[in-house]
Amino acid sequence: MPTVLITGASRGLGLELTRQYAAEGWNVLAVARDPDGATALRELAARHPTQVVPRRLDVTDHAAVDRAAFELRGTPIDVLINSAGTMGKGKFAELGLDFGKFGSSDFDDWMAVYRLNVMAPMKMAESFVQHVASSEQKKIVTLTSILGSIELNKIGGLYAYRASKAAVNAIMRSMAIDLGKHHGIAATALHPGWVRTDMGGPRADIDAPESAAGMRKVIAQLTLKNAGRYWMYDGSELPW
Ligand SMILES: NC(=O)c1ccc[n+]([C@@H]2O[C@H](COP(=O)([O-])OP(=O)(O)OC[C@H]3O[C@@H](n4cnc5c(N)ncnc54)[C@H](OP(=O)(O)O)[C@@H]3O)[C@@H](O)[C@H]2O)c1
C-alpha cells in the first residue's frame, strides 16, 4: 500500500486525514510535535498498529526535520501533506473577524505563524524530496486557506494569517514548476473549506470528515497536469 506523511496529525484535519488514509489501508507517518499528548492519535495507532506510525517531530525545528528525513532514508513517501498550521495567538474561532485587526500586530507572533505556515512546508519539501521522488505517486500538498486569496479578500483584517497563506500559495506554485520538471512530483496548494476544528470553530461550514474526504479525492486526482493550482476540497478552483 502507498505511504502518506501527514504533519499536524495530533488533531483537526491532520488527524482526520490520518484516520481516513488508515481506513483505506495506507501506511501513515503521523507527524506530531507531541504524539504522547495526542490521545486520539495514540488510540488510532493502537487500532492500526502496522499502518499508523506516530512520529515526534516539530516541523519548525529544521535540524530535527533533517534528522527525521535521514532516519527515513530509503522509505518512499507517496504523498507528503503539510497540514500543521496556526493563526497565531488568540482565537479566530471565538473572535471571528475581530481577530488579527490592523493596529494589533505582534511581530514575534507573526514570525511564529510564518515559521509554521510558510517555512515548515518549504523545509519539509526540501528535506523529503527524495523520499517523494522515489515513490509511485509523487505528490506534495500543503493545506492553505481561502484567506490567502488576494482576489477574494473583500473584508480586510487577519493580516499575519492571510499573508502566510498567500506566501505558501506562491511557494506551492513554484514547487509545482520546479519539482514537476526535475522530479516528476505534483505539488499543490489545497484549501480544506471552513471546517469545524479547533481552528475553524463550531460555527464553520463543514465537519472534518467531509473536508478530509473531499481533500483525499482532490489528492487522488492530482497529476503533473493539474498541479500548482489553488484547489478547494470540493474539487473547485480558487482565484489567487
Ligand atoms: N479549520 C479550518 O477552517 C481551516 C480553514 C482553512 C485552512 N485551514 C488550514 O488547515 C490546516 C489544518 O488546520 P486545522 O483546522 O486542523 O487546525 P487545528 O485543529 O488548530 O490543528 C492544528 C494542527 O497544527 C499543529 N500545530 C499548531 N502549532 C504548531 C507548531 N507551532 N508546531 C507544530 N505543529 C503545530 C497542531 O499540533 P498540536 O496539537 O501539537 O498543537 C495541530 O496538529 C492548517 O494549515 C490551517 O491553516 C484550516
Tab-separated table of C-alpha atoms and ligand atoms in Angstrom:
chain	number	residue	atom	x	y	z
A	1	MET	CA	0.000	0.000	0.000
A	2	PRO	CA	1.114	3.613	-0.509
A	3	THR	CA	2.603	5.735	2.259
A	4	VAL	CA	1.480	9.225	3.287
A	5	LEU	CA	3.326	11.528	5.672
A	6	ILE	CA	0.966	13.950	7.425
A	7	THR	CA	2.094	16.841	9.646
A	8	GLY	CA	-0.217	18.182	12.344
A	9	ALA	CA	-1.574	14.658	12.867
A	10	SER	CA	-2.338	15.282	16.557
A	11	ARG	CA	-5.755	16.824	15.927
A	12	GLY	CA	-8.049	18.600	13.463
A	13	LEU	CA	-7.620	17.898	9.770
A	14	GLY	CA	-4.255	16.157	10.108
A	15	LEU	CA	-5.809	13.644	12.495
A	16	GLU	CA	-8.882	13.091	10.292
A	17	LEU	CA	-6.711	12.609	7.198
A	18	THR	CA	-4.672	10.079	9.184
A	19	ARG	CA	-7.874	8.256	10.155
A	20	GLN	CA	-9.236	8.130	6.595
A	21	TYR	CA	-5.988	7.097	4.890
A	22	ALA	CA	-5.507	4.371	7.512
A	23	ALA	CA	-9.072	3.138	6.953
A	24	GLU	CA	-8.251	2.848	3.256
A	25	GLY	CA	-5.228	0.701	4.076
A	26	TRP	CA	-2.460	3.276	3.570
A	27	ASN	CA	0.634	3.441	5.745
A	28	VAL	CA	0.635	6.756	7.607
A	29	LEU	CA	3.663	8.502	9.055
A	30	ALA	CA	1.692	10.633	11.502
A	31	VAL	CA	3.872	13.577	12.469
A	32	ALA	CA	3.093	15.492	15.658
A	33	ARG	CA	5.198	17.647	17.933
A	34	ASP	CA	3.888	15.769	20.987
A	35	PRO	CA	2.472	12.376	19.972
A	36	ASP	CA	2.376	11.204	23.604
A	37	GLY	CA	-0.059	14.004	24.439
A	38	ALA	CA	-2.215	13.324	21.369
A	39	THR	CA	-4.709	10.837	22.815
A	40	ALA	CA	-6.839	10.412	19.689
A	41	LEU	CA	-3.761	9.764	17.564
A	42	ARG	CA	-2.425	7.219	20.054
A	43	GLU	CA	-5.800	5.405	20.019
A	44	LEU	CA	-5.803	5.378	16.227
A	45	ALA	CA	-2.262	3.986	16.148
A	46	ALA	CA	-3.306	1.287	18.628
A	47	ARG	CA	-6.163	0.282	16.292
A	48	HIS	CA	-3.862	0.213	13.227
A	49	PRO	CA	-0.511	-0.747	14.740
A	50	THR	CA	1.201	-1.719	11.497
A	51	GLN	CA	-0.156	1.180	9.464
A	52	VAL	CA	-0.227	4.298	11.637
A	53	VAL	CA	3.175	5.240	12.979
A	54	PRO	CA	3.141	8.364	15.142
A	55	ARG	CA	6.372	10.281	14.834
A	56	ARG	CA	7.596	13.029	17.136
A	57	LEU	CA	8.731	15.979	15.063
A	58	ASP	CA	8.455	19.728	15.469
A	59	VAL	CA	8.346	20.815	11.819
A	60	THR	CA	9.636	24.289	12.752
A	61	ASP	CA	12.898	22.730	14.009
A	62	HIS	CA	14.923	22.418	10.809
A	63	ALA	CA	17.674	20.259	12.292
A	64	ALA	CA	15.008	17.855	13.583
A	65	VAL	CA	13.373	17.747	10.130
A	66	ASP	CA	16.740	16.860	8.580
A	67	ARG	CA	17.278	14.148	11.206
A	68	ALA	CA	13.833	12.661	10.504
A	69	ALA	CA	14.499	12.672	6.745
A	70	PHE	CA	17.808	10.899	7.369
A	71	GLU	CA	16.223	8.306	9.652
A	72	LEU	CA	13.576	7.629	6.999
A	73	ARG	CA	16.051	7.462	4.107
A	74	GLY	CA	15.089	4.722	1.657
A	75	THR	CA	11.395	4.971	2.619
A	76	PRO	CA	9.314	6.084	-0.379
A	77	ILE	CA	6.630	8.625	0.579
A	78	ASP	CA	3.845	8.730	-1.998
A	79	VAL	CA	2.114	11.788	-0.577
A	80	LEU	CA	3.515	14.442	1.768
A	81	ILE	CA	0.747	16.534	3.343
A	82	ASN	CA	1.620	19.683	5.288
A	83	SER	CA	-1.424	20.129	7.498
A	84	ALA	CA	0.125	21.694	10.638
A	85	GLY	CA	-0.834	25.346	10.707
A	86	THR	CA	-1.633	28.205	13.032
A	87	MET	CA	-3.409	31.550	13.079
A	88	GLY	CA	-1.123	32.723	15.877
A	89	LYS	CA	-2.027	33.884	19.357
A	90	GLY	CA	-5.690	34.438	20.102
A	91	LYS	CA	-8.708	32.522	18.929
A	92	PHE	CA	-10.186	33.134	15.498
A	93	ALA	CA	-12.780	30.513	16.432
A	94	GLU	CA	-14.068	32.890	19.142
A	95	LEU	CA	-13.194	36.322	17.752
A	96	GLY	CA	-14.006	35.787	14.059
A	97	LEU	CA	-13.088	38.833	12.011
A	98	ASP	CA	-12.116	40.771	15.147
A	99	PHE	CA	-9.026	38.545	15.172
A	100	GLY	CA	-5.786	39.977	13.697
A	101	LYS	CA	-7.055	43.536	13.218
A	102	PHE	CA	-4.955	46.441	11.907
A	103	GLY	CA	-3.051	48.005	14.820
A	104	SER	CA	-2.842	44.783	16.836
A	105	SER	CA	0.204	43.167	15.206
A	106	ASP	CA	2.553	41.224	17.441
A	107	PHE	CA	5.546	40.614	15.201
A	108	ASP	CA	7.038	37.831	17.301
A	109	ASP	CA	3.728	36.090	16.754
A	110	TRP	CA	3.925	36.869	13.010
A	111	MET	CA	7.260	35.058	12.982
A	112	ALA	CA	5.747	32.022	14.719
A	113	VAL	CA	2.954	31.973	12.110
A	114	TYR	CA	5.478	32.255	9.281
A	115	ARG	CA	7.731	29.560	10.758
A	116	LEU	CA	4.876	27.062	10.749
A	117	ASN	CA	2.694	28.102	7.801
A	118	VAL	CA	5.369	29.211	5.335
A	119	MET	CA	8.820	27.882	6.198
A	120	ALA	CA	7.857	24.444	7.540
A	121	PRO	CA	6.154	23.285	4.290
A	122	MET	CA	9.201	24.523	2.364
A	123	LYS	CA	11.625	22.786	4.711
A	124	MET	CA	9.633	19.546	4.729
A	125	ALA	CA	9.612	19.512	0.926
A	126	GLU	CA	13.338	20.250	0.689
A	127	SER	CA	14.239	17.553	3.203
A	128	PHE	CA	11.832	14.878	1.924
A	129	VAL	CA	12.014	15.495	-1.831
A	130	GLN	CA	13.980	12.291	-2.487
A	131	HIS	CA	11.548	10.196	-0.439
A	132	VAL	CA	8.655	11.541	-2.538
A	133	ALA	CA	10.569	11.315	-5.821
A	134	SER	CA	11.323	7.643	-5.173
A	135	SER	CA	7.635	6.781	-4.582
A	136	GLU	CA	4.990	5.722	-7.077
A	137	GLN	CA	2.540	8.613	-6.636
A	138	LYS	CA	4.950	11.543	-6.082
A	139	LYS	CA	2.728	14.252	-4.556
A	140	ILE	CA	3.290	17.167	-2.153
A	141	VAL	CA	0.253	19.014	-0.814
A	142	THR	CA	0.098	21.983	1.562
A	143	LEU	CA	-3.120	22.964	3.281
A	144	THR	CA	-3.594	26.625	2.535
A	145	SER	CA	-6.665	28.798	3.104
A	146	ILE	CA	-9.152	30.775	1.075
A	147	LEU	CA	-7.982	33.651	3.314
A	148	GLY	CA	-4.725	33.611	1.327
A	149	SER	CA	-6.558	34.654	-1.826
A	150	ILE	CA	-5.790	38.281	-2.686
A	151	GLU	CA	-8.579	38.344	-5.264
A	152	LEU	CA	-11.229	37.184	-2.772
A	153	ASN	CA	-10.153	39.495	0.073
A	154	LYS	CA	-13.072	41.917	0.258
A	155	ILE	CA	-13.168	42.472	4.032
A	156	GLY	CA	-9.542	43.003	5.141
A	157	GLY	CA	-8.062	42.025	8.516
A	158	LEU	CA	-6.384	38.752	9.558
A	159	TYR	CA	-3.030	40.137	8.400
A	160	ALA	CA	-0.464	37.573	9.501
A	161	TYR	CA	-2.552	34.539	8.588
A	162	ARG	CA	-3.643	35.868	5.197
A	163	ALA	CA	-0.066	36.864	4.347
A	164	SER	CA	1.293	33.476	5.421
A	165	LYS	CA	-1.184	31.563	3.265
A	166	ALA	CA	-0.621	33.856	0.250
A	167	ALA	CA	3.111	33.198	0.734
A	168	VAL	CA	2.712	29.446	0.887
A	169	ASN	CA	0.495	29.600	-2.213
A	170	ALA	CA	3.390	31.228	-4.080
A	171	ILE	CA	5.716	28.549	-2.736
A	172	MET	CA	3.492	25.688	-3.869
A	173	ARG	CA	3.173	27.203	-7.347
A	174	SER	CA	6.963	27.410	-7.704
A	175	MET	CA	7.352	23.925	-6.284
A	176	ALA	CA	4.885	22.538	-8.820
A	177	ILE	CA	7.003	24.002	-11.619
A	178	ASP	CA	10.420	23.043	-10.242
A	179	LEU	CA	9.652	19.623	-8.804
A	180	GLY	CA	7.395	18.697	-11.702
A	181	LYS	CA	10.219	19.359	-14.128
A	182	HIS	CA	13.072	17.822	-12.173
A	183	HIS	CA	11.461	15.032	-10.151
A	184	GLY	CA	8.055	14.282	-11.679
A	185	ILE	CA	6.419	15.443	-8.424
A	186	ALA	CA	2.935	17.013	-8.478
A	187	ALA	CA	2.786	19.774	-5.843
A	188	THR	CA	-0.194	21.933	-4.986
A	189	ALA	CA	-1.967	24.194	-2.525
A	190	LEU	CA	-5.293	22.882	-1.188
A	191	HIS	CA	-7.958	24.758	0.803
A	192	PRO	CA	-9.853	22.428	3.162
A	193	GLY	CA	-13.003	24.590	3.384
A	194	TRP	CA	-14.140	26.305	6.580
A	195	VAL	CA	-14.051	23.328	8.928
A	196	ARG	CA	-15.248	22.669	12.493
A	197	THR	CA	-11.871	22.080	14.155
A	198	ASP	CA	-10.130	23.954	16.982
A	199	MET	CA	-9.027	26.446	14.349
A	200	GLY	CA	-12.257	26.793	12.385
A	201	GLY	CA	-14.521	26.850	15.453
A	202	PRO	CA	-18.019	25.406	15.960
A	203	ARG	CA	-19.768	27.736	13.505
A	204	ALA	CA	-17.769	26.593	10.477
A	205	ASP	CA	-19.469	25.220	7.359
A	206	ILE	CA	-18.414	21.573	7.326
A	207	ASP	CA	-17.002	18.885	9.597
A	208	ALA	CA	-13.530	17.361	9.387
A	209	PRO	CA	-14.642	14.014	7.851
A	210	GLU	CA	-16.341	15.822	4.929
A	211	SER	CA	-13.337	18.078	4.353
A	212	ALA	CA	-10.815	15.233	4.557
A	213	ALA	CA	-12.860	13.011	2.230
A	214	GLY	CA	-13.005	15.826	-0.328
A	215	MET	CA	-9.301	16.578	0.016
A	216	ARG	CA	-8.378	12.912	-0.425
A	217	LYS	CA	-10.362	12.887	-3.661
A	218	VAL	CA	-8.584	16.017	-4.934
A	219	ILE	CA	-5.216	14.488	-3.964
A	220	ALA	CA	-6.100	11.202	-5.695
A	221	GLN	CA	-6.846	13.160	-8.876
A	222	LEU	CA	-3.708	15.321	-8.652
A	223	THR	CA	-1.395	14.921	-11.640
A	224	LEU	CA	1.534	16.813	-13.154
A	225	LYS	CA	-1.015	18.489	-15.455
A	226	ASN	CA	-3.275	19.952	-12.765
A	227	ALA	CA	-0.572	20.618	-10.140
A	228	GLY	CA	0.335	24.115	-8.937
A	229	ARG	CA	-3.235	25.326	-8.659
A	230	TYR	CA	-5.324	26.692	-5.787
A	231	TRP	CA	-7.634	23.745	-5.239
A	232	MET	CA	-10.551	23.628	-2.855
A	233	TYR	CA	-11.593	20.426	-1.040
A	234	ASP	CA	-14.697	20.053	-3.243
A	235	GLY	CA	-12.648	19.964	-6.452
A	236	SER	CA	-13.357	23.572	-7.464
A	237	GLU	CA	-10.566	26.090	-8.048
A	238	LEU	CA	-9.983	29.390	-6.243
A	239	PRO	CA	-8.594	32.594	-7.757
A	240	TRP	CA	-5.143	33.566	-6.429
B	1	LIG	N1	-10.167	24.609	10.053
B	1	LIG	C1	-10.353	25.464	9.075
B	1	LIG	O1	-11.470	26.025	8.900
B	1	LIG	C2	-9.262	25.781	8.095
B	1	LIG	C3	-9.576	26.632	7.021
B	1	LIG	C4	-8.579	26.926	6.100
B	1	LIG	C5	-7.322	26.370	6.241
B	1	LIG	N2	-7.041	25.549	7.305
B	1	LIG	C6	-5.686	25.004	7.373
B	1	LIG	O2	-5.738	23.606	7.545
B	1	LIG	C7	-4.631	23.152	8.331
B	1	LIG	C8	-5.124	22.310	9.493
B	1	LIG	O3	-5.982	23.133	10.280
B	1	LIG	P1	-6.863	22.522	11.468
B	1	LIG	O4	-8.210	23.097	11.318
B	1	LIG	O5	-6.679	21.067	11.544
B	1	LIG	O6	-6.160	23.222	12.720
B	1	LIG	P2	-6.127	22.766	14.260
B	1	LIG	O7	-7.287	21.916	14.563
B	1	LIG	O8	-5.907	24.016	15.020
B	1	LIG	O9	-4.797	21.855	14.330
B	1	LIG	C9	-3.573	22.455	14.107
B	1	LIG	C10	-2.502	21.402	13.963
B	1	LIG	O10	-1.249	22.086	13.737
B	1	LIG	C11	-0.344	21.729	14.767
B	1	LIG	N3	0.449	22.869	15.222
B	1	LIG	C12	-0.004	24.041	15.692
B	1	LIG	N4	1.010	24.837	16.031
B	1	LIG	C13	2.134	24.133	15.792
B	1	LIG	C14	3.512	24.409	15.929
B	1	LIG	N5	3.957	25.592	16.376
B	1	LIG	N6	4.402	23.475	15.547
B	1	LIG	C15	3.971	22.284	15.056
B	1	LIG	N7	2.667	21.956	14.908
B	1	LIG	C16	1.771	22.877	15.278
B	1	LIG	C17	-1.189	21.269	15.931
B	1	LIG	O11	-0.392	20.443	16.768
B	1	LIG	P3	-0.541	20.462	18.389
B	1	LIG	O12	-1.694	19.568	18.696
B	1	LIG	O13	0.776	19.953	18.853
B	1	LIG	O14	-0.793	21.889	18.783
B	1	LIG	C18	-2.318	20.551	15.215
B	1	LIG	O15	-1.939	19.254	14.843
B	1	LIG	C19	-3.866	24.411	8.747
B	1	LIG	O16	-2.773	24.613	7.897
B	1	LIG	C20	-4.899	25.513	8.579
B	1	LIG	O17	-4.291	26.766	8.338
B	1	LIG	C21	-7.980	25.244	8.224
